[in-house]
Short mmCIF file of N, CA and C and ligand atoms in Angstrom, two decimals:
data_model
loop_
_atom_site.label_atom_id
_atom_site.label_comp_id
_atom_site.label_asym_id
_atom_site.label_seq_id
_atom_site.Cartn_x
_atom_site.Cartn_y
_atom_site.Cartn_z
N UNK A 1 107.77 103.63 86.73
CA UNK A 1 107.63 102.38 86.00
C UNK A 1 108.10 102.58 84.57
N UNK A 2 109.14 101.69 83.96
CA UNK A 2 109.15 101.48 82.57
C UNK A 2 108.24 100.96 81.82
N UNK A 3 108.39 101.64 80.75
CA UNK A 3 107.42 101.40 79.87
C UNK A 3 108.04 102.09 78.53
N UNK A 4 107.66 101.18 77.60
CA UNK A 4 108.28 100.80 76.01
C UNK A 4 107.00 101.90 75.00
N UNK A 5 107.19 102.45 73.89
CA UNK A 5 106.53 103.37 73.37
C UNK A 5 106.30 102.71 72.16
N UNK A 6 105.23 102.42 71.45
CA UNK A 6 104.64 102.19 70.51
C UNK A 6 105.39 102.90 69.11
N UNK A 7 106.20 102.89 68.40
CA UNK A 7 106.37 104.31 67.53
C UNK A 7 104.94 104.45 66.13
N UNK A 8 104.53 103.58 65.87
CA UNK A 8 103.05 103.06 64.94
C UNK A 8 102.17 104.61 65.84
N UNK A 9 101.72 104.16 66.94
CA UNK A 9 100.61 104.88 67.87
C UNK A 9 101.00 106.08 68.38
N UNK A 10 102.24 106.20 69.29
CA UNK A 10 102.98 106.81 70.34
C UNK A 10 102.30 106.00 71.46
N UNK A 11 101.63 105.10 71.38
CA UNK A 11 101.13 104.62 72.68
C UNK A 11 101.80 103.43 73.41
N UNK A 12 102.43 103.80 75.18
CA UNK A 12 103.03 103.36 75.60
C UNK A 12 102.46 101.98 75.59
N UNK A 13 103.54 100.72 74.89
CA UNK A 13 103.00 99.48 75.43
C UNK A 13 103.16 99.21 76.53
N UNK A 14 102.02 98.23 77.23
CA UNK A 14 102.21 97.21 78.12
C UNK A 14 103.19 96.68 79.08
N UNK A 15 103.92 96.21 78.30
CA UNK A 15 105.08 95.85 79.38
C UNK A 15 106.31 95.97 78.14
N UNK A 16 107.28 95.88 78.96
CA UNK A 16 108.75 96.45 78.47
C UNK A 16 109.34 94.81 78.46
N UNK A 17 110.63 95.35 77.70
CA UNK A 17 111.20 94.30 77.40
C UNK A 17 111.79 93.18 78.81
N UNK A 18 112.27 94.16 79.84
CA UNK A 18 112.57 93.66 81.02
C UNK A 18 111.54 93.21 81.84
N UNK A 19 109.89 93.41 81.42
CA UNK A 19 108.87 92.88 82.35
C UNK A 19 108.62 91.49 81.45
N UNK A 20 109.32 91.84 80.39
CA UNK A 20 108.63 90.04 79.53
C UNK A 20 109.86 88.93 79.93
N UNK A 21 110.94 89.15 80.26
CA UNK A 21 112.10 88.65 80.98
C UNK A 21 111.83 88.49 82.09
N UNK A 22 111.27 89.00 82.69
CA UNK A 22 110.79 89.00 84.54
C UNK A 22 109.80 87.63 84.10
N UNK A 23 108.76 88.01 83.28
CA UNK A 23 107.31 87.15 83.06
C UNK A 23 108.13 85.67 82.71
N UNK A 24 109.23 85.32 81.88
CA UNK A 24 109.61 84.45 81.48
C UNK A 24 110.77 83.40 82.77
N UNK A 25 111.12 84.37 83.61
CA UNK A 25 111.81 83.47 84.16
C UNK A 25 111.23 83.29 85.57
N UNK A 26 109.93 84.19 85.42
CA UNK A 26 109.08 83.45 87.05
C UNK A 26 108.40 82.29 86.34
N UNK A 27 107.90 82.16 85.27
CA UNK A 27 107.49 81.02 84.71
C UNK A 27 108.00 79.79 84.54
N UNK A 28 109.73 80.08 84.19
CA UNK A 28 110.53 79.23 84.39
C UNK A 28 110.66 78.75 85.98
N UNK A 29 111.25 79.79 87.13
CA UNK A 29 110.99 79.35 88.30
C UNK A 29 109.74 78.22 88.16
N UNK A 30 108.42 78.77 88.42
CA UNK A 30 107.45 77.95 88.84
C UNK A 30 107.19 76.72 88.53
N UNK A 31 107.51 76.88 86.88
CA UNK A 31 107.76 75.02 86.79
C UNK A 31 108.69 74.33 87.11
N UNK A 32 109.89 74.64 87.72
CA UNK A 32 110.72 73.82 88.56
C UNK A 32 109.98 74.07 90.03
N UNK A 33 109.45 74.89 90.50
CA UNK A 33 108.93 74.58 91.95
C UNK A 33 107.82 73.69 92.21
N UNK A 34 107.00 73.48 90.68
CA UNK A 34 105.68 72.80 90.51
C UNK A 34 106.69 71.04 90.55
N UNK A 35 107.88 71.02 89.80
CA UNK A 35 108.34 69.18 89.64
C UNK A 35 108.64 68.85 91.22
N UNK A 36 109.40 70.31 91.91
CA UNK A 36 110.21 69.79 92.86
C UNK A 36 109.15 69.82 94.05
N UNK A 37 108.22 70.54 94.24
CA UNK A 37 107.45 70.34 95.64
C UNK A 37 106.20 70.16 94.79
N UNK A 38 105.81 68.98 94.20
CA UNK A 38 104.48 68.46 93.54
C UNK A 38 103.97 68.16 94.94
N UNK A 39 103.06 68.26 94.89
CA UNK A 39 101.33 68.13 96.04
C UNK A 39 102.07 66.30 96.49
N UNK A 40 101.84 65.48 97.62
CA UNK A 40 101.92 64.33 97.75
C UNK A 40 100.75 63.84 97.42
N UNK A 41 99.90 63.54 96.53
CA UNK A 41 98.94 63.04 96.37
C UNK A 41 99.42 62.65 94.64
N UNK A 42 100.24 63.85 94.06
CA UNK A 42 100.73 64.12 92.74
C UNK A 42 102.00 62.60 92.50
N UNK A 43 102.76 62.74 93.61
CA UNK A 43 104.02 61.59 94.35
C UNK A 43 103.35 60.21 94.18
N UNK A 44 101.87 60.39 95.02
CA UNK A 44 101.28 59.00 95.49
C UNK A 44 100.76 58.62 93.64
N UNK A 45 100.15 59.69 93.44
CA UNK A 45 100.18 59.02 91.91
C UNK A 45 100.68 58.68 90.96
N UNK A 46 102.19 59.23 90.60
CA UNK A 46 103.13 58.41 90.23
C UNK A 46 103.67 57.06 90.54
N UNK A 47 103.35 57.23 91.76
CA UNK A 47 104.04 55.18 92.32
C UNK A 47 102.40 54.68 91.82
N UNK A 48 101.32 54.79 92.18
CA UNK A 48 100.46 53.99 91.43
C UNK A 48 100.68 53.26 90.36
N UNK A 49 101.06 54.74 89.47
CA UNK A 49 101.40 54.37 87.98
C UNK A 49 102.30 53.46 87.82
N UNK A 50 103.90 53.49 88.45
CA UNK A 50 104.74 52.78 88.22
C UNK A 50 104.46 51.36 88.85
N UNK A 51 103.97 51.51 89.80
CA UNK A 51 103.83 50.23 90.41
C UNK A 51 102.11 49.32 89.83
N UNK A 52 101.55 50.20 89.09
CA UNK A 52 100.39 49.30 87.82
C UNK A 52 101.53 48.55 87.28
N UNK A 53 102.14 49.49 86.42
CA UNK A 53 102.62 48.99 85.39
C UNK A 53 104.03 47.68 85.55
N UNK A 54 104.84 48.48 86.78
CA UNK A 54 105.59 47.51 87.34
C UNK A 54 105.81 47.04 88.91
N UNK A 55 104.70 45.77 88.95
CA UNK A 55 104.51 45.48 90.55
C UNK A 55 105.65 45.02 90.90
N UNK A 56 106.69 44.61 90.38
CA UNK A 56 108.11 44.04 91.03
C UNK A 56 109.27 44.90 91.10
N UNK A 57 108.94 45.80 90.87
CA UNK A 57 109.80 46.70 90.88
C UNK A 57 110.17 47.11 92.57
N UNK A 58 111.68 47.73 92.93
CA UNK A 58 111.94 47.78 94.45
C UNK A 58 110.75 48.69 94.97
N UNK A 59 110.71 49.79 94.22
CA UNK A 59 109.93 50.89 94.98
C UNK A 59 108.49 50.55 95.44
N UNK A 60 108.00 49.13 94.60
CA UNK A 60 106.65 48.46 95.07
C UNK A 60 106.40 47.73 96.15
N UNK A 61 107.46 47.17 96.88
CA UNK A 61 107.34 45.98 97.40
C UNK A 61 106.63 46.34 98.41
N UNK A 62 106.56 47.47 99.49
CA UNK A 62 104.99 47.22 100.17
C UNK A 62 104.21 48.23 100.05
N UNK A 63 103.96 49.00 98.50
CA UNK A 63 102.85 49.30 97.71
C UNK A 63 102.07 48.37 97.34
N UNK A 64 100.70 49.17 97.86
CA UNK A 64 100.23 47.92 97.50
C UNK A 64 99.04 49.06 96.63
N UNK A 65 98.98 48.92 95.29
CA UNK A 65 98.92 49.43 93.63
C UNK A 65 97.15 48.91 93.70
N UNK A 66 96.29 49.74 92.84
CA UNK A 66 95.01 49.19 92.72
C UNK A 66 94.15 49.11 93.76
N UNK A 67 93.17 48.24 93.98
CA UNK A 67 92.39 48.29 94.62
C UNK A 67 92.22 46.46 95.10
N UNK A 68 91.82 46.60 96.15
CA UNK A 68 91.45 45.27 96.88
C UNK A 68 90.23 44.55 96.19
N UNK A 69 90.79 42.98 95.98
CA UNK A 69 89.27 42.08 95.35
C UNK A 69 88.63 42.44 96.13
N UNK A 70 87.30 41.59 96.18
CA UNK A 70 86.33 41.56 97.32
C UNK A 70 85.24 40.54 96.95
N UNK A 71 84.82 39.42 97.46
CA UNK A 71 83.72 38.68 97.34
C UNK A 71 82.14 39.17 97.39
N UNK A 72 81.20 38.45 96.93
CA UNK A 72 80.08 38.83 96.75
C UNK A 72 79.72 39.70 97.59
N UNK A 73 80.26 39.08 98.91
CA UNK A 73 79.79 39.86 100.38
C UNK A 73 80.05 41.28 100.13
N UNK A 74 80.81 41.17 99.41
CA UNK A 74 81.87 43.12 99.75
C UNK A 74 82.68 42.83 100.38
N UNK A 75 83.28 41.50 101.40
CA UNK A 75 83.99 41.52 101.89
C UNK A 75 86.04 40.87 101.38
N UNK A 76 86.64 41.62 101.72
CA UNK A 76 88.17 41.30 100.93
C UNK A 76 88.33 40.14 100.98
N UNK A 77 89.31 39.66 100.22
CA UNK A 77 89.73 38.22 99.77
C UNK A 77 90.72 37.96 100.58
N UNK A 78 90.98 37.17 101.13
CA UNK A 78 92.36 36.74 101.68
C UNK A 78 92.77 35.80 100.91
N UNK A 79 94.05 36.09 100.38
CA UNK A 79 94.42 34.98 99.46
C UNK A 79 94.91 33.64 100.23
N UNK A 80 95.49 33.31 101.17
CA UNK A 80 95.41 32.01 101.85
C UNK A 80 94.29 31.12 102.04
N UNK A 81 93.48 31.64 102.39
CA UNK A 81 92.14 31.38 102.28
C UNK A 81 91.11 31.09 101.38
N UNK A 82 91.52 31.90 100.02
CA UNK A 82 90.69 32.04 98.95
C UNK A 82 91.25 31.24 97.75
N UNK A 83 93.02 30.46 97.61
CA UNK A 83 92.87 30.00 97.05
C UNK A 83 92.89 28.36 97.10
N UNK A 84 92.51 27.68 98.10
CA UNK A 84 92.32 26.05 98.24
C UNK A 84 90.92 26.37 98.34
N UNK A 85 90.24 27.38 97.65
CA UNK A 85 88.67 26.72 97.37
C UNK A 85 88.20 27.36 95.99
N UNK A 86 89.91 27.24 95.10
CA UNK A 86 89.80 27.44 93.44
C UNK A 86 89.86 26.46 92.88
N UNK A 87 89.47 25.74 90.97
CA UNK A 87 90.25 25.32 90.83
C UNK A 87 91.47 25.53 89.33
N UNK A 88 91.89 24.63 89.47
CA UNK A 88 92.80 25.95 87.94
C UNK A 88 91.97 25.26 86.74
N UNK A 89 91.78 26.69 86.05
CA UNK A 89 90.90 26.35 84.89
C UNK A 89 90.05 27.42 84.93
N UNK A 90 89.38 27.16 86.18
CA UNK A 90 87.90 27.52 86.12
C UNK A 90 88.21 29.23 87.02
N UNK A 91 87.75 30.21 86.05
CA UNK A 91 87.36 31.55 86.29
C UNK A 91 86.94 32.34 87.70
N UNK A 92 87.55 32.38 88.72
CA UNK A 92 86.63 33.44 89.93
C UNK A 92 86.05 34.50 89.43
N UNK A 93 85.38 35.08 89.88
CA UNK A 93 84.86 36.28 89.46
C UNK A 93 84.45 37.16 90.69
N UNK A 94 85.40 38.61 91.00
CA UNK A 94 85.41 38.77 92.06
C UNK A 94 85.19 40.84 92.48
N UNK A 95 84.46 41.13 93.14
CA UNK A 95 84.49 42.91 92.67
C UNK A 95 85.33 43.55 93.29
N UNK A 96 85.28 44.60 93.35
CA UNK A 96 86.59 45.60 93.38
C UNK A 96 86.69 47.01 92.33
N UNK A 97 86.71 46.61 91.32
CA UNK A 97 86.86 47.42 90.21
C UNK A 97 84.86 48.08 90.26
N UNK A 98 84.73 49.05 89.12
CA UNK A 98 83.45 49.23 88.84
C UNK A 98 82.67 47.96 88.10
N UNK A 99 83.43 47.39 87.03
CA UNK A 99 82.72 45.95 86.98
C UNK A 99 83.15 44.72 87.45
N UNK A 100 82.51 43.76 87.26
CA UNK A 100 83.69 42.54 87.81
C UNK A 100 84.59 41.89 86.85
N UNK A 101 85.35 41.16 87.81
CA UNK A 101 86.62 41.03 87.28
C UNK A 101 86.85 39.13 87.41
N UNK A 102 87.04 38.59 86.52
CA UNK A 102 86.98 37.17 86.87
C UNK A 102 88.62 36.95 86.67
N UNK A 103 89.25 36.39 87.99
CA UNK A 103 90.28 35.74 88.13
C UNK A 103 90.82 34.36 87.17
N UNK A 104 91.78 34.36 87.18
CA UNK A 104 92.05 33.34 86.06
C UNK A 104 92.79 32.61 87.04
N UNK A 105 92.32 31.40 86.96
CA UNK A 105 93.29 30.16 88.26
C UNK A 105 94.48 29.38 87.43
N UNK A 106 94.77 29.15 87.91
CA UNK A 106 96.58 28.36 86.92
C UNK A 106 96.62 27.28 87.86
N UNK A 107 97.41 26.27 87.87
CA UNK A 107 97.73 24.95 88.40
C UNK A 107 98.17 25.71 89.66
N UNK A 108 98.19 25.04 90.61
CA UNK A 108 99.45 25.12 91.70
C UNK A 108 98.27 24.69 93.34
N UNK A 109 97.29 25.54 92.71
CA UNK A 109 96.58 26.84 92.42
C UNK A 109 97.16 27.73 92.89
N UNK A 110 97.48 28.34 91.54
CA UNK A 110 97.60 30.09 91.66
C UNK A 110 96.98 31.27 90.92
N UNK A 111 97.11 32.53 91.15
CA UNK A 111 96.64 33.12 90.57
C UNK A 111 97.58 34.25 89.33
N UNK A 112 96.69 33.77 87.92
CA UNK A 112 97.28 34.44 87.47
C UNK A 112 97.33 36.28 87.59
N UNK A 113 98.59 36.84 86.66
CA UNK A 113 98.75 38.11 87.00
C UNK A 113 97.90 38.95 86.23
N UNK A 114 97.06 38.36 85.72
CA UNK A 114 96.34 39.15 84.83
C UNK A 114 94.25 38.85 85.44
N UNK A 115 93.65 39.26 84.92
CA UNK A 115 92.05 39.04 85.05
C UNK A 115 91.64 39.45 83.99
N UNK A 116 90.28 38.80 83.47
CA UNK A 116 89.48 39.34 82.47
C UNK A 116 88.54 40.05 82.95
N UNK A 117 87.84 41.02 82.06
CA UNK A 117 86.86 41.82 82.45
C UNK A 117 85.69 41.07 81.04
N UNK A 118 84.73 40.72 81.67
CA UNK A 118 83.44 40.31 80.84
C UNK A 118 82.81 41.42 79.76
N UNK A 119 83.64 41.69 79.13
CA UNK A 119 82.74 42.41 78.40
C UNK A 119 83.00 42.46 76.95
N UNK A 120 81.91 42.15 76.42
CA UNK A 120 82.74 41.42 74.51
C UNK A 120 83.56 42.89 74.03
N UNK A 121 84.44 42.04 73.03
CA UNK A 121 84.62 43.52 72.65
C UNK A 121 84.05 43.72 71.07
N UNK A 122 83.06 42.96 70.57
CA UNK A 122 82.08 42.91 69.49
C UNK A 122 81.59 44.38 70.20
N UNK A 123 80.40 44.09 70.33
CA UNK A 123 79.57 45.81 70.77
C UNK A 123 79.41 45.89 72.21
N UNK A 124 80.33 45.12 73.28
CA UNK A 124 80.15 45.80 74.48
C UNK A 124 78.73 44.82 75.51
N UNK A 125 78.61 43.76 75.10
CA UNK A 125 77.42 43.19 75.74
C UNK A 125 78.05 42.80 77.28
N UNK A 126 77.62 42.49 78.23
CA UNK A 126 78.72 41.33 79.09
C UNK A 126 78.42 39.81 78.75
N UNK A 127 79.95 39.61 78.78
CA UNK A 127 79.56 37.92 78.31
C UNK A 127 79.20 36.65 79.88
N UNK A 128 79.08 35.71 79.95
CA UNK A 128 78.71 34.97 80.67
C UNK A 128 79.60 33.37 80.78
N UNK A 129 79.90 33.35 81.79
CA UNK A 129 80.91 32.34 82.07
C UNK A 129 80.07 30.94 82.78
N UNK A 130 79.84 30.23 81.14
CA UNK A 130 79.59 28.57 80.85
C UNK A 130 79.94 27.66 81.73
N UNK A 131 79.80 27.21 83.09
CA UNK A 131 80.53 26.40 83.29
C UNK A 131 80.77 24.87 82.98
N UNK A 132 79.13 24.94 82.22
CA UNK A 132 79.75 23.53 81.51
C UNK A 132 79.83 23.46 80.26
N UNK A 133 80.49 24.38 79.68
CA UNK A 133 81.20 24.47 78.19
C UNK A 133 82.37 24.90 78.81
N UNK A 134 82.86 25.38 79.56
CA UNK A 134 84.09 25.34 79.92
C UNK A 134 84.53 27.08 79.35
N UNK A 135 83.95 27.87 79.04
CA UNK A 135 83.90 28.87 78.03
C UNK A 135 82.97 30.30 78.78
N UNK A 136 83.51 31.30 78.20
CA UNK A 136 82.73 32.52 78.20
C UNK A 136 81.80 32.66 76.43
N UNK A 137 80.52 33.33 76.79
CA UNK A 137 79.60 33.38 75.97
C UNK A 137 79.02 34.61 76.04
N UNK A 138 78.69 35.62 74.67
CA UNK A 138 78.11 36.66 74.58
C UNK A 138 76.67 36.61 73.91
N UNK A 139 75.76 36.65 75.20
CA UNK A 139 74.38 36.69 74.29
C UNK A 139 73.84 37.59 73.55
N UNK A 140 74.76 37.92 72.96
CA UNK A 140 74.39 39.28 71.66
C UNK A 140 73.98 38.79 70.43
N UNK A 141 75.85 38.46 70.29
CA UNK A 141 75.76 37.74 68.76
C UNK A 141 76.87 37.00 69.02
N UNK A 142 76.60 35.75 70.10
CA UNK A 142 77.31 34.51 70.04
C UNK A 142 78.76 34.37 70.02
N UNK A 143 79.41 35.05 69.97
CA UNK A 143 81.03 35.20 70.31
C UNK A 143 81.39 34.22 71.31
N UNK A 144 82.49 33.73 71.30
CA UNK A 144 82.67 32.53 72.41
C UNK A 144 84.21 32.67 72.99
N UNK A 145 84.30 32.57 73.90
CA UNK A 145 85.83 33.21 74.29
C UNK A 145 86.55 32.15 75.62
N UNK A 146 87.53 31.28 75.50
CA UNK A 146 87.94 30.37 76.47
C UNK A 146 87.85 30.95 77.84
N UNK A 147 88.69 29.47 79.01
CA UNK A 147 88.57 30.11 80.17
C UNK A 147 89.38 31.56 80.72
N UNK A 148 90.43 31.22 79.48
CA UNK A 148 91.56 32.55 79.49
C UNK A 148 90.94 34.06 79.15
N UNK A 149 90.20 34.06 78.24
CA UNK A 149 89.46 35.00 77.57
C UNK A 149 89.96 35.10 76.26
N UNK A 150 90.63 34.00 75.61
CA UNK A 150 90.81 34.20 74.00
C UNK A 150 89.87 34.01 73.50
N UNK A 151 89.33 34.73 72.22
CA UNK A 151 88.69 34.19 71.24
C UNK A 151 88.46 33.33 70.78
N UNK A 152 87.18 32.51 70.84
CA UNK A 152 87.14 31.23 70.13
C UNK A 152 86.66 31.19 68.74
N UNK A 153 85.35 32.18 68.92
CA UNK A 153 84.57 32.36 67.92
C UNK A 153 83.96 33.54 68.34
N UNK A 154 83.49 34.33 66.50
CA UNK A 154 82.95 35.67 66.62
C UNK A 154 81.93 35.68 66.89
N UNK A 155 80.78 36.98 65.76
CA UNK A 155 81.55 37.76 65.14
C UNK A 155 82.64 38.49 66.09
N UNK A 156 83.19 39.02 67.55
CA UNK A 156 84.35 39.31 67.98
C UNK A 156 85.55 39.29 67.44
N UNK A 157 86.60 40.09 66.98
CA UNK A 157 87.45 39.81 66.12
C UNK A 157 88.64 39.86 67.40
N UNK A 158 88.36 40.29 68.68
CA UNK A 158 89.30 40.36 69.57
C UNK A 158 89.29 39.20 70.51
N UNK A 159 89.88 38.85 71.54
CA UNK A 159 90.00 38.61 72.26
C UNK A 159 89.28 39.40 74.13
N UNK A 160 88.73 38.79 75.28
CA UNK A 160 88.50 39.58 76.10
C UNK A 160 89.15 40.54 76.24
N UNK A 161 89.21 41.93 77.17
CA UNK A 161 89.94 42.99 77.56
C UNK A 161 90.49 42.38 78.76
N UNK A 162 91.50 42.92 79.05
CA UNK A 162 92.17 42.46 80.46
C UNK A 162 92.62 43.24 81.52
N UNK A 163 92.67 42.92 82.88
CA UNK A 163 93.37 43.87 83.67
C UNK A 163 94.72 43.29 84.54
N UNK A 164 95.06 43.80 85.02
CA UNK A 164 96.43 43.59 85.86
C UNK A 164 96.02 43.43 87.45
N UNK A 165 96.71 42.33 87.81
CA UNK A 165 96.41 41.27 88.59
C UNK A 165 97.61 41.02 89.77
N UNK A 166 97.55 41.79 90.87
CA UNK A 166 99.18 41.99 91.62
C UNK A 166 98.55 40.98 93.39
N UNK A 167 99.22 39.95 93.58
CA UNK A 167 99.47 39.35 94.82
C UNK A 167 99.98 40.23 96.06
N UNK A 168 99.91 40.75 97.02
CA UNK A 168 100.66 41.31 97.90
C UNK A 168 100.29 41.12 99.07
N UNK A 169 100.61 40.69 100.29
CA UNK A 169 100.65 41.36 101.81
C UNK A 169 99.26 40.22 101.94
N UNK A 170 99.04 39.25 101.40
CA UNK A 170 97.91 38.39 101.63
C UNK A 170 96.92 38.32 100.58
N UNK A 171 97.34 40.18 100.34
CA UNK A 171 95.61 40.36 99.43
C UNK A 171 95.77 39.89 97.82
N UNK A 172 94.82 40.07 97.40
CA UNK A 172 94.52 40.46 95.54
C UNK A 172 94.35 41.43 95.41
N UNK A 173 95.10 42.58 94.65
CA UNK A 173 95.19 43.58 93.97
C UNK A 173 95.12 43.72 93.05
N UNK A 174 93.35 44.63 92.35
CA UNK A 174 93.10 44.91 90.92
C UNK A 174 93.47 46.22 90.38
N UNK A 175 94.19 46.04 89.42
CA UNK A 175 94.62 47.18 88.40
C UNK A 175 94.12 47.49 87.13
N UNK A 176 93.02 48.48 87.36
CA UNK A 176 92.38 48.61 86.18
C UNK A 176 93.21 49.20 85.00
N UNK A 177 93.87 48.31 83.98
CA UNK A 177 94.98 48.49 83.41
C UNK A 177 95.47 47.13 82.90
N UNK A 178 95.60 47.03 81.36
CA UNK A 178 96.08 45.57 80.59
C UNK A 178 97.46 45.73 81.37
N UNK A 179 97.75 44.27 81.27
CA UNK A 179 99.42 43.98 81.16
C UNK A 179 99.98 44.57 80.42
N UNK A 180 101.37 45.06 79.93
CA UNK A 180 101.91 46.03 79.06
C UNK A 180 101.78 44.61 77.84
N UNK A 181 102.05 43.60 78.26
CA UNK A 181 101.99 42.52 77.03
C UNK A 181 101.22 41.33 77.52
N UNK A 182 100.10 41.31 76.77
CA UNK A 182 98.97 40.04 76.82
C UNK A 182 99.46 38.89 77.29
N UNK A 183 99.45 38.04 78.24
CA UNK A 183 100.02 37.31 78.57
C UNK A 183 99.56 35.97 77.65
N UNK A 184 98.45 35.83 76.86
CA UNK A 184 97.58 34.47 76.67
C UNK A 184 98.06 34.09 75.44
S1 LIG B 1 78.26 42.05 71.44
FE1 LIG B 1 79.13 40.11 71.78
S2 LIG B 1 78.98 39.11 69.93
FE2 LIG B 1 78.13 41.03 69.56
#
C-alpha cells in the first residue's frame, strides 16, 4: 500500500495523493448514479411537485397531484355530482388535507382552482364562514374576510392563506400549496 510521509513528524499520512483522487471521483461517480437511478418514489416526487405547481402541464394529464376532497362522511367527492348542489358565491368546505379546506364556487357552477384554508393569519385562530353576512369571521379579534378569502377588515393585515385546487378524472384534487400567483 502507498502511503505519503509526513516530513513535520516522519509519520506516514493517511491516504496518498492517488487515494484522495480515487475518494474524489467515486464521489463524483455516485452522484451521477444517485440523479440517474433515483429510488421511484424520489421520480414520483418530482411529478407531484411539478404537477402542484403545474396541473396543465403534458406530463400531468392523468396525474392526478394531491390528495382527494372528501365530504363530511369521509367519503370522495364526485365532481358531477357535487357540483349542481353548489352555489357560486357561497364557500364548500370539504376534508382531505389535515385541516379543512373550503372550496370557492364561481358561476357556471364551477370550481375555482384555488381553496381557502380557515385560518386567520392575525394569530392563527380558525375563522368561521357567516352565511348570512355572506363573509368569513375570526372570533379572536374580529377580522372579516369575503367569500373569496380577501380581507375585509382587521386587525389581519393579510388576506386568507390558500391552497391549490386541480379538477381531474371526476375528482377534486387538494394541493397543499398556494397558487404560484394569488388568484383574488
Ligand atoms: S386571530 Fe383572527 S383577528 Fe386575531
Amino acid at each position: 500500500m502507498t502511503s505519503s510521509s509526513n516530513p513535520q513528524s516522519n509519520q506516514p499520512l493517511p491516504y496518498s495523493r492517488r487515494h484522495l483522487l480515487r475518494a474524489i471521483a467515486g464521489g463524483g461517480l455516485g452522484t451521477i448514479a444517485m440523479v440517474f437511478l433515483r429510488p421511484a418514489a424520489a421520480a414520483g416526487q418530482d411529478l407531484e411537485e411539478l404537477c402542484s405547481m403545474f396541473p396543465q402541464n403534458s406530463r400531468c394529464l392523468d396525474y392526478l397531484p394531491g390528495v382527494q376532497a372528501l365530504d363530511a362522511e369521509g367519503d370522495a367527492i364526485a365532481l358531477d355530482t357535487f357540483l349542481p348542489t353548489t352555489s357560486p358565491g357561497v364557500p364548500q368546505p370539504v376534508q382531505g388535507l389535515p385541516s379543512v379546506t373550503y372550496l370557492v364556487i364561481e358561476s357556471g357552477p364551477a370550481i375555482a382552482p384555488y381553496g381557502i384554508r380557515p385560518v386567520c393569519p392575525h394569530r392563527g385562530c380558525a375563522v368561521i364562514w357567516q352565511a348570512d353576512q355572506n363573509r368569513f369571521a375570526c372570533p379572536c379579534h374580529g377580522s372579516k374576510f369575503d367569500a373569496q378569502g380577501r380581507r375585509l377588515r382587521g386587525p389581519a393585515r393579510q388576506s386568507l392563506p390558500l391552497v391549490t385546487v386541480v379538477e381531474r378524472q371526476n375528482q377534486i384534487r387538494l394541493i397543499d400549496r398556494a397558487p404560484a400567483i394569488d388568484p383574488r
